[in-house]
Amino acid sequence: MVPAAWTGNGCARGSGKAGRACHIALALLALMAAFLSIACLPAWSAEPVKVLDYKMAGDASHMRVVINFDREPEPKWLLLRSPHRLVIDLPDVALALKPEDVKPRGLISSVRYGALGDGVSRLILTPKGPFNVEKIEVLQNEDGSSYRMVADIAAASEREFDAALAIQAETTASTTTAKTDRVGKLALPGDRPFTIVIDPGHGGIDGGAEGLNGTVEKEITLAFSNELKAKLEADGRYKVVLTREGDDFLRLDDRVRIARQNEADLFISIHADTIRLKGIRGATVYTVSDKASDADAQALADRENLSDKLAGVDVVEENHEVADILVDLIRRETHGFSARFARSVVGQLSPTVGMINNPHRSAGFRVLKAPDVPSVLIELGYLSNAKDEEQLRSAEWREKAATSIAKAVSAFVVERGTTGG
Ligand code: ZN
């Protein structure tokens, strides 16, 4: 007998019952095959979900990543450490991104992606140090067919990152939203020491102001910050961190990020600038405000905010948090604390160090914009004034001024009812 495959129709030659039965079976098979191919069509030939575009915006403290998809994606995410990373897995997604869109910026120091197999694409975001995932959500766009995934990431402390990792380990589902309570930090400093971040203004390529006798601001700010750190550490109750310990350039938003990653309870930026009128001298304490207290404060903030541009950093003002009521509440509360601390510094400095008229002033300093960290900027004096310059160069004077500011910190801590330690 000739093998069925050779006969063309798959049936044995001949006639009779066997032949007819074979033809019927074949017809049934053909029907079934046709049915199956229709029924299974979507599974066999489904196009993967396509990425329409990828956007990243924000600064060194907060970043928002938005990815638009042609259909609804089902992301799963998890945190990894060493280094701190956010991994987002996207089943049935073809992840093709433009190199210019994934260029590192703000808090994000690298973006990597690739296929994991089985149609799953993986996106790996590496922020600068520990961070907190504020949310990852998928929303339908107004066109009714496309979707967007929004991921909000904020700089956070090692402790906060560990807490999120612990929650992740407890829950098997990696889609958990491991939220860290942003209000809790202000209300409950908890079992950690009261933390002060001191920010020596300028550094590296940005020298800051220059004195009549050649004193460079970035050197004075670092020398004074070291003095203040020593004074505060001698107290024994505080953790003190400097934003820079050497002659390094730091972006303004990186200074804010360092404050957040250390869970700063207080941020003190140290400066010694110049002013048009050489006769003006004395210290000033600034807090942040949308509207400057006076024209000089505005001019100073404008100059300080230029620091990033001086170093060739592309500065994009991001205000995506403005609409967030919670952040707004925290910001208002923080403003209150900042103003209280500023008054305390003025009170302590006035008897020991000369101050200008109305020594508590305000303007829109970018370095003071952390919404949840009470922040002040202290202008120790003016390098445009010969006497001030001489004082700023004196280790003895710096010691005296640092002692006064340390007293102001102590008074502030007592007033807040936190003893630290
Ligand atoms: Zn300055």
Short mmCIF file of C-alpha atoms and ligand atoms in Angstrom, two decimals:
data_model
loop_
_atom_site.label_atom_id
_atom_site.label_comp_id
_atom_site.label_asym_id
_atom_site.label_seq_id
_atom_site.Cartn_x
_atom_site.Cartn_y
_atom_site.Cartn_z
CA MET A 1 0.00 0.00 0.00
CA VAL A 2 1.20 3.41 -0.90
CA PRO A 3 1.67 5.67 2.11
CA ALA A 4 -1.15 8.17 2.48
CA ALA A 5 1.11 11.14 2.13
CA TRP A 6 2.07 10.08 -1.38
CA THR A 7 -1.45 9.82 -2.76
CA GLY A 8 -2.19 13.49 -2.85
CA ASN A 9 -5.50 13.45 -1.01
CA GLY A 10 -4.34 11.44 1.97
CA CYS A 11 -6.85 8.63 1.36
CA ALA A 12 -6.15 5.13 0.29
CA ARG A 13 -7.10 4.43 -3.28
CA GLY A 14 -10.15 2.44 -3.90
CA SER A 15 -13.81 2.81 -3.31
CA GLY A 16 -16.41 1.59 -0.87
CA LYS A 17 -17.18 2.47 2.74
CA ALA A 18 -13.59 2.88 3.85
CA GLY A 19 -12.94 5.43 1.11
CA ARG A 20 -16.03 7.56 1.91
CA ALA A 21 -15.32 7.48 5.65
CA CYS A 22 -11.86 8.77 4.97
CA HIS A 23 -13.15 11.68 2.87
CA ILE A 24 -15.66 12.65 5.56
CA ALA A 25 -12.94 12.55 8.23
CA LEU A 26 -10.70 14.75 6.10
CA ALA A 27 -13.46 17.26 5.53
CA LEU A 28 -14.09 17.39 9.28
CA LEU A 29 -10.42 17.88 9.94
CA ALA A 30 -10.29 20.71 7.42
CA LEU A 31 -13.30 22.34 9.10
CA MET A 32 -11.76 21.98 12.53
CA ALA A 33 -8.50 23.43 11.29
CA ALA A 34 -10.34 26.38 9.78
CA PHE A 35 -12.28 26.92 13.01
CA LEU A 36 -9.17 26.68 15.14
CA SER A 37 -7.25 29.13 12.99
CA ILE A 38 -10.04 31.68 13.37
CA ALA A 39 -10.54 31.08 17.08
CA CYS A 40 -6.85 31.30 17.83
CA LEU A 41 -6.05 34.21 15.53
CA PRO A 42 -5.76 36.91 18.22
CA ALA A 43 -3.38 34.86 20.33
CA TRP A 44 -1.15 33.87 17.45
CA SER A 45 -0.80 37.13 15.62
CA ALA A 46 -1.42 39.78 18.35
CA GLU A 47 0.83 42.77 17.96
CA PRO A 48 2.66 43.69 21.17
CA VAL A 49 1.58 46.89 22.94
CA LYS A 50 3.50 49.75 21.37
CA VAL A 51 5.19 52.66 23.12
CA LEU A 52 4.01 55.93 21.55
CA ASP A 53 6.40 58.13 23.49
CA TYR A 54 8.54 58.35 26.61
CA LYS A 55 9.00 61.49 28.73
CA MET A 56 11.00 62.29 31.84
CA ALA A 57 10.75 65.59 33.71
CA GLY A 58 11.75 66.95 37.08
CA ASP A 59 14.87 67.75 39.05
CA ALA A 60 17.31 66.03 41.38
CA SER A 61 14.63 65.66 44.09
CA HIS A 62 11.56 64.61 42.09
CA MET A 63 11.12 62.97 38.72
CA ARG A 64 8.05 62.03 36.75
CA VAL A 65 8.30 59.41 34.01
CA VAL A 66 5.38 59.23 31.58
CA ILE A 67 5.12 56.52 28.91
CA ASN A 68 2.27 56.54 26.40
CA PHE A 69 1.11 53.18 25.00
CA ASP A 70 -1.25 52.38 22.13
CA ARG A 71 -3.12 49.95 24.39
CA GLU A 72 -3.35 49.28 28.12
CA PRO A 73 -0.09 47.98 29.57
CA GLU A 74 0.11 45.88 32.75
CA PRO A 75 3.27 46.99 34.50
CA LYS A 76 4.76 45.22 37.51
CA TRP A 77 7.51 46.93 39.44
CA LEU A 78 10.04 46.18 42.10
CA LEU A 79 12.91 47.84 43.93
CA LEU A 80 16.51 46.65 43.90
CA ARG A 81 19.50 47.88 45.85
CA SER A 82 23.28 48.13 45.18
CA PRO A 83 22.74 50.36 43.33
CA HIS A 84 19.22 51.59 44.14
CA ARG A 85 17.02 50.79 41.15
CA LEU A 86 13.41 50.73 40.05
CA VAL A 87 12.59 47.83 37.74
CA ILE A 88 9.38 47.97 35.70
CA ASP A 89 8.37 44.84 33.77
CA LEU A 90 5.92 45.30 30.91
CA PRO A 91 4.37 42.07 29.57
CA ASP A 92 3.47 42.07 25.85
CA VAL A 93 5.16 45.38 25.25
CA ALA A 94 7.63 46.25 22.49
CA LEU A 95 9.89 48.76 24.23
CA ALA A 96 11.57 50.86 21.57
CA LEU A 97 12.74 54.19 22.97
CA LYS A 98 14.60 57.12 21.49
CA PRO A 99 18.12 57.64 22.92
CA GLU A 100 17.49 61.38 23.45
CA ASP A 101 14.35 60.62 25.51
CA VAL A 102 16.19 58.34 27.96
CA LYS A 103 19.18 60.62 28.45
CA PRO A 104 19.89 60.81 32.23
CA ARG A 105 18.54 63.92 33.92
CA GLY A 106 17.55 65.20 37.35
CA LEU A 107 17.27 62.37 39.87
CA ILE A 108 17.66 59.68 37.18
CA SER A 109 21.28 58.79 36.46
CA SER A 110 20.58 55.99 33.99
CA VAL A 111 17.76 54.39 31.99
CA ARG A 112 18.20 50.91 30.57
CA TYR A 113 15.72 48.62 28.86
CA GLY A 114 15.49 45.44 26.90
CA ALA A 115 13.55 42.24 26.19
CA LEU A 116 13.28 39.68 29.01
CA GLY A 117 11.83 36.93 26.81
CA ASP A 118 8.21 35.72 26.51
CA GLY A 119 7.28 39.16 25.19
CA VAL A 120 8.13 40.92 28.46
CA SER A 121 10.11 44.14 28.28
CA ARG A 122 12.06 45.43 31.25
CA LEU A 123 12.79 49.08 32.06
CA ILE A 124 15.42 49.84 34.69
CA LEU A 125 15.67 53.33 36.18
CA THR A 126 18.70 54.06 38.35
CA PRO A 127 18.23 57.19 40.48
CA LYS A 128 21.06 59.02 42.25
CA GLY A 129 20.97 57.14 45.55
CA PRO A 130 17.96 56.07 47.63
CA PHE A 131 14.50 57.06 46.46
CA ASN A 132 10.83 56.57 47.12
CA VAL A 133 8.21 55.51 44.57
CA GLU A 134 5.37 57.94 45.23
CA LYS A 135 3.14 56.28 42.65
CA ILE A 136 3.03 54.20 39.52
CA GLU A 137 -0.31 54.22 37.78
CA VAL A 138 -1.86 53.50 34.40
CA LEU A 139 -4.46 55.94 33.12
CA GLN A 140 -6.56 56.04 29.99
CA ASN A 141 -5.84 59.01 27.74
CA GLU A 142 -8.58 61.33 26.59
CA ASP A 143 -8.56 59.85 23.07
CA GLY A 144 -10.16 56.76 24.64
CA SER A 145 -7.79 54.23 23.08
CA SER A 146 -4.26 55.00 24.25
CA TYR A 147 -2.98 54.73 27.82
CA ARG A 148 -0.23 56.32 29.84
CA MET A 149 1.84 54.99 32.71
CA VAL A 150 2.90 57.65 35.20
CA ALA A 151 5.73 56.98 37.67
CA ASP A 152 6.60 59.56 40.34
CA ILE A 153 9.94 59.07 42.07
CA ALA A 154 11.41 61.23 44.85
CA ALA A 155 14.82 61.31 46.50
CA ALA A 156 14.55 59.69 49.94
CA SER A 157 16.77 58.39 52.70
CA GLU A 158 18.38 54.95 52.98
CA ARG A 159 15.98 54.29 55.88
CA GLU A 160 12.92 55.08 53.75
CA PHE A 161 14.23 52.93 50.89
CA ASP A 162 14.81 50.03 53.30
CA ALA A 163 11.26 50.40 54.62
CA ALA A 164 9.90 50.15 51.07
CA LEU A 165 12.11 47.10 50.41
CA ALA A 166 10.76 45.46 53.57
CA ILE A 167 7.16 46.00 52.42
CA GLN A 168 8.11 44.58 49.03
CA ALA A 169 9.59 41.48 50.67
CA GLU A 170 6.38 40.96 52.72
CA THR A 171 4.07 41.13 49.74
CA THR A 172 4.48 38.61 47.00
CA ALA A 173 2.82 40.88 44.47
CA SER A 174 5.43 43.21 43.09
CA THR A 175 2.74 45.65 42.02
CA THR A 176 2.46 46.85 45.60
CA THR A 177 2.52 50.56 46.21
CA ALA A 178 5.14 50.89 48.90
CA LYS A 179 4.32 54.37 50.00
CA THR A 180 6.33 56.22 52.55
CA ASP A 181 4.30 58.72 54.50
CA ARG A 182 5.60 62.12 53.58
CA VAL A 183 3.71 63.86 56.38
CA GLY A 184 5.01 61.47 59.00
CA LYS A 185 8.53 62.80 58.74
CA LEU A 186 7.66 66.32 59.85
CA ALA A 187 5.33 65.21 62.58
CA LEU A 188 7.40 62.34 63.92
CA PRO A 189 11.18 62.52 63.73
CA GLY A 190 11.07 59.12 65.47
CA ASP A 191 14.15 57.31 66.67
CA ARG A 192 16.68 59.00 64.44
CA PRO A 193 18.88 61.94 65.49
CA PHE A 194 17.91 65.49 64.60
CA THR A 195 19.71 65.98 61.29
CA ILE A 196 21.21 69.23 60.05
CA VAL A 197 22.48 69.55 56.48
CA ILE A 198 24.90 72.44 56.04
CA ASP A 199 25.37 73.67 52.51
CA PRO A 200 28.60 75.55 51.76
CA GLY A 201 27.55 77.85 48.89
CA HIS A 202 29.16 77.58 45.44
CA GLY A 203 32.22 75.37 44.76
CA GLY A 204 34.24 74.02 41.86
CA ILE A 205 33.77 76.00 38.67
CA ASP A 206 31.38 78.33 40.52
CA GLY A 207 33.56 80.44 42.81
CA GLY A 208 30.75 82.72 43.95
CA ALA A 209 31.51 86.34 44.84
CA GLU A 210 34.98 87.78 45.10
CA GLY A 211 36.14 90.19 47.82
CA LEU A 212 37.96 93.50 47.45
CA ASN A 213 41.13 91.78 48.61
CA GLY A 214 40.67 88.67 46.53
CA THR A 215 38.77 86.48 49.03
CA VAL A 216 36.76 83.84 47.14
CA GLU A 217 33.25 83.14 48.48
CA LYS A 218 33.37 79.35 47.92
CA GLU A 219 36.39 79.10 50.26
CA ILE A 220 34.81 81.18 53.01
CA THR A 221 31.56 79.21 52.86
CA LEU A 222 33.41 75.88 53.18
CA ALA A 223 35.63 77.09 56.03
CA PHE A 224 32.62 78.43 57.90
CA SER A 225 30.53 75.30 57.27
CA ASN A 226 33.29 73.12 58.72
CA GLU A 227 33.39 75.35 61.79
CA LEU A 228 29.63 75.16 62.22
CA LYS A 229 29.66 71.39 61.74
CA ALA A 230 32.29 71.01 64.46
CA LYS A 231 30.27 73.21 66.83
CA LEU A 232 27.06 71.26 66.24
CA GLU A 233 28.76 67.87 66.51
CA ALA A 234 30.31 68.92 69.81
CA ASP A 235 26.76 69.14 71.16
CA GLY A 236 26.48 65.37 70.67
CA ARG A 237 22.78 65.29 69.82
CA TYR A 238 22.84 65.94 66.11
CA LYS A 239 23.77 64.25 62.90
CA VAL A 240 25.49 66.85 60.71
CA VAL A 241 26.08 66.45 56.98
CA LEU A 242 27.81 68.82 54.54
CA THR A 243 26.53 68.95 50.95
CA ARG A 244 30.16 69.26 49.81
CA GLU A 245 33.36 68.59 51.68
CA GLY A 246 35.79 69.72 49.01
CA ASP A 247 36.00 72.21 46.19
CA ASP A 248 33.27 70.55 44.14
CA PHE A 249 30.59 71.97 41.91
CA LEU A 250 27.10 70.94 42.98
CA ARG A 251 23.85 71.77 41.20
CA LEU A 252 21.34 73.62 43.34
CA ASP A 253 18.80 70.79 43.08
CA ASP A 254 21.49 68.26 44.04
CA ARG A 255 21.99 70.22 47.27
CA VAL A 256 18.26 69.85 47.93
CA ARG A 257 18.45 66.13 47.04
CA ILE A 258 21.24 65.59 49.59
CA ALA A 259 19.03 67.23 52.25
CA ARG A 260 16.15 64.88 51.38
CA GLN A 261 18.30 61.76 51.24
CA ASN A 262 19.59 62.53 54.72
CA GLU A 263 16.07 63.24 56.03
CA ALA A 264 17.27 66.72 57.04
CA ASP A 265 15.31 68.41 59.81
CA LEU A 266 17.08 71.62 59.00
CA PHE A 267 18.96 72.89 55.94
CA ILE A 268 21.39 75.80 56.30
CA SER A 269 22.97 77.26 53.17
CA ILE A 270 26.03 79.43 53.86
CA HIS A 271 27.00 82.40 51.67
CA ALA A 272 29.04 85.63 51.68
CA ASP A 273 28.13 87.68 48.65
CA THR A 274 28.75 91.17 47.35
CA ILE A 275 26.37 94.12 47.00
CA ARG A 276 26.43 97.29 44.88
CA LEU A 277 26.89 99.63 47.86
CA LYS A 278 30.28 99.04 49.41
CA GLY A 279 29.20 100.70 52.67
CA ILE A 280 26.61 98.05 53.43
CA ARG A 281 27.77 95.33 55.81
CA GLY A 282 26.43 92.74 58.24
CA ALA A 283 24.74 89.35 58.19
CA THR A 284 21.30 88.53 56.70
CA VAL A 285 19.10 85.45 57.09
CA TYR A 286 16.92 84.52 54.11
CA THR A 287 13.96 82.21 53.79
CA VAL A 288 12.18 81.26 50.59
CA SER A 289 9.16 83.17 49.26
CA ASP A 290 7.45 83.59 45.91
CA LYS A 291 7.61 87.35 46.22
CA ALA A 292 10.90 88.87 47.38
CA SER A 293 10.86 90.98 50.55
CA ASP A 294 12.82 93.73 48.76
CA ALA A 295 14.74 94.49 45.57
CA ASP A 296 18.13 93.57 47.05
CA ALA A 297 16.85 90.16 48.18
CA GLN A 298 15.41 89.59 44.69
CA ALA A 299 18.73 90.55 43.05
CA LEU A 300 20.63 88.23 45.36
CA ALA A 301 18.30 85.27 44.71
CA ASP A 302 18.58 85.89 40.95
CA ARG A 303 22.36 85.81 41.23
CA GLU A 304 22.43 82.68 43.39
CA ASN A 305 19.99 80.92 41.08
CA LEU A 306 22.40 81.56 38.21
CA SER A 307 24.90 79.14 39.76
CA ASP A 308 23.73 76.20 37.63
CA LYS A 309 23.79 78.24 34.44
CA LEU A 310 27.34 79.41 35.19
CA ALA A 311 28.40 75.78 35.15
CA GLY A 312 26.55 75.13 31.88
CA VAL A 313 23.77 73.09 33.47
CA ASP A 314 20.48 73.11 31.60
CA VAL A 315 17.95 74.42 34.11
CA VAL A 316 14.29 73.63 33.60
CA GLU A 317 11.99 74.90 36.34
CA GLU A 318 9.57 72.14 37.23
CA ASN A 319 6.44 72.92 39.14
CA HIS A 320 4.51 69.69 38.80
CA GLU A 321 3.94 69.55 42.54
CA VAL A 322 2.02 72.79 42.79
CA ALA A 323 -1.34 71.10 42.28
CA ASP A 324 -0.67 68.57 45.01
CA ILE A 325 -2.65 69.67 48.07
CA LEU A 326 -0.66 67.48 50.43
CA VAL A 327 2.65 68.94 49.26
CA ASP A 328 1.16 72.42 49.52
CA LEU A 329 0.18 71.81 53.14
CA ILE A 330 3.61 70.45 53.98
CA ARG A 331 5.22 73.41 52.24
CA ARG A 332 3.23 75.90 54.29
CA GLU A 333 4.09 74.13 57.51
CA THR A 334 7.76 74.03 56.46
CA HIS A 335 7.66 77.79 55.73
CA GLY A 336 6.51 78.36 59.28
CA PHE A 337 9.42 76.32 60.69
CA SER A 338 11.92 78.06 58.38
CA ALA A 339 10.74 81.49 59.51
CA ARG A 340 10.94 80.46 63.17
CA PHE A 341 14.48 79.23 62.74
CA ALA A 342 15.43 82.41 60.84
CA ARG A 343 14.15 84.53 63.75
CA SER A 344 16.11 82.35 66.16
CA VAL A 345 19.33 82.87 64.11
CA VAL A 346 18.74 86.64 63.99
CA GLY A 347 18.17 86.65 67.75
CA GLN A 348 21.44 84.81 68.43
CA LEU A 349 23.59 86.58 65.83
CA SER A 350 22.47 90.14 66.59
CA PRO A 351 24.43 90.57 69.85
CA THR A 352 27.61 88.87 68.57
CA VAL A 353 27.81 89.70 64.87
CA GLY A 354 26.71 92.86 63.06
CA MET A 355 23.54 92.52 61.02
CA ILE A 356 21.98 94.61 58.27
CA ASN A 357 18.68 96.45 58.73
CA ASN A 358 15.71 94.09 58.64
CA PRO A 359 18.00 91.06 58.82
CA HIS A 360 15.30 88.46 58.06
CA ARG A 361 14.49 88.73 54.36
CA SER A 362 13.03 86.44 51.72
CA ALA A 363 13.15 85.68 48.00
CA GLY A 364 12.81 82.75 45.58
CA PHE A 365 16.08 80.93 46.25
CA ARG A 366 16.04 77.60 44.39
CA VAL A 367 18.30 75.98 46.97
CA LEU A 368 15.67 76.59 49.69
CA LYS A 369 12.81 74.93 47.82
CA ALA A 370 12.60 71.48 49.45
CA PRO A 371 8.89 71.35 50.37
CA ASP A 372 9.46 69.37 53.56
CA VAL A 373 12.79 70.61 54.96
CA PRO A 374 12.91 73.87 56.97
CA SER A 375 15.59 75.82 55.11
CA VAL A 376 17.44 79.11 55.52
CA LEU A 377 20.25 80.82 53.65
CA ILE A 378 22.66 82.80 55.81
CA GLU A 379 24.68 85.60 54.25
CA LEU A 380 27.46 85.92 56.77
CA GLY A 381 28.46 89.34 55.51
CA TYR A 382 29.43 91.17 52.33
CA LEU A 383 32.68 90.54 50.54
CA SER A 384 32.12 93.94 48.89
CA ASN A 385 32.78 95.58 52.27
CA ALA A 386 36.43 95.70 53.38
CA LYS A 387 35.62 95.27 57.09
CA ASP A 388 33.25 92.36 56.46
CA GLU A 389 35.84 90.72 54.24
CA GLU A 390 38.44 91.01 56.99
CA GLN A 391 36.04 89.46 59.52
CA LEU A 392 35.10 86.60 57.21
CA ARG A 393 38.76 85.74 56.86
CA SER A 394 39.23 85.63 60.61
CA ALA A 395 38.96 82.14 62.16
CA GLU A 396 38.14 83.79 65.49
CA TRP A 397 35.18 85.69 64.02
CA ARG A 398 33.95 82.57 62.25
CA GLU A 399 34.09 80.63 65.51
CA LYS A 400 32.01 83.31 67.25
CA ALA A 401 29.39 83.38 64.48
CA ALA A 402 29.24 79.56 64.33
CA THR A 403 28.66 79.40 68.10
CA SER A 404 25.70 81.79 67.74
CA ILE A 405 24.14 79.77 64.93
CA ALA A 406 24.63 76.53 66.91
CA LYS A 407 22.73 78.18 69.80
CA ALA A 408 19.95 79.11 67.39
CA VAL A 409 19.75 75.46 66.26
CA SER A 410 19.51 74.33 69.86
CA ALA A 411 16.71 76.81 70.59
CA PHE A 412 14.86 75.67 67.46
CA VAL A 413 15.12 72.01 68.44
CA VAL A 414 13.80 72.76 71.95
CA GLU A 415 10.95 74.82 70.49
CA ARG A 416 9.97 71.93 68.24
CA GLY A 417 9.94 69.64 71.23
CA THR A 418 12.40 67.22 69.76
CA THR A 419 15.50 66.45 71.72
CA GLY A 420 17.04 64.19 69.11
CA GLY A 421 19.57 61.57 70.16
ZN ZN B 1 26.68 83.13 47.31
#
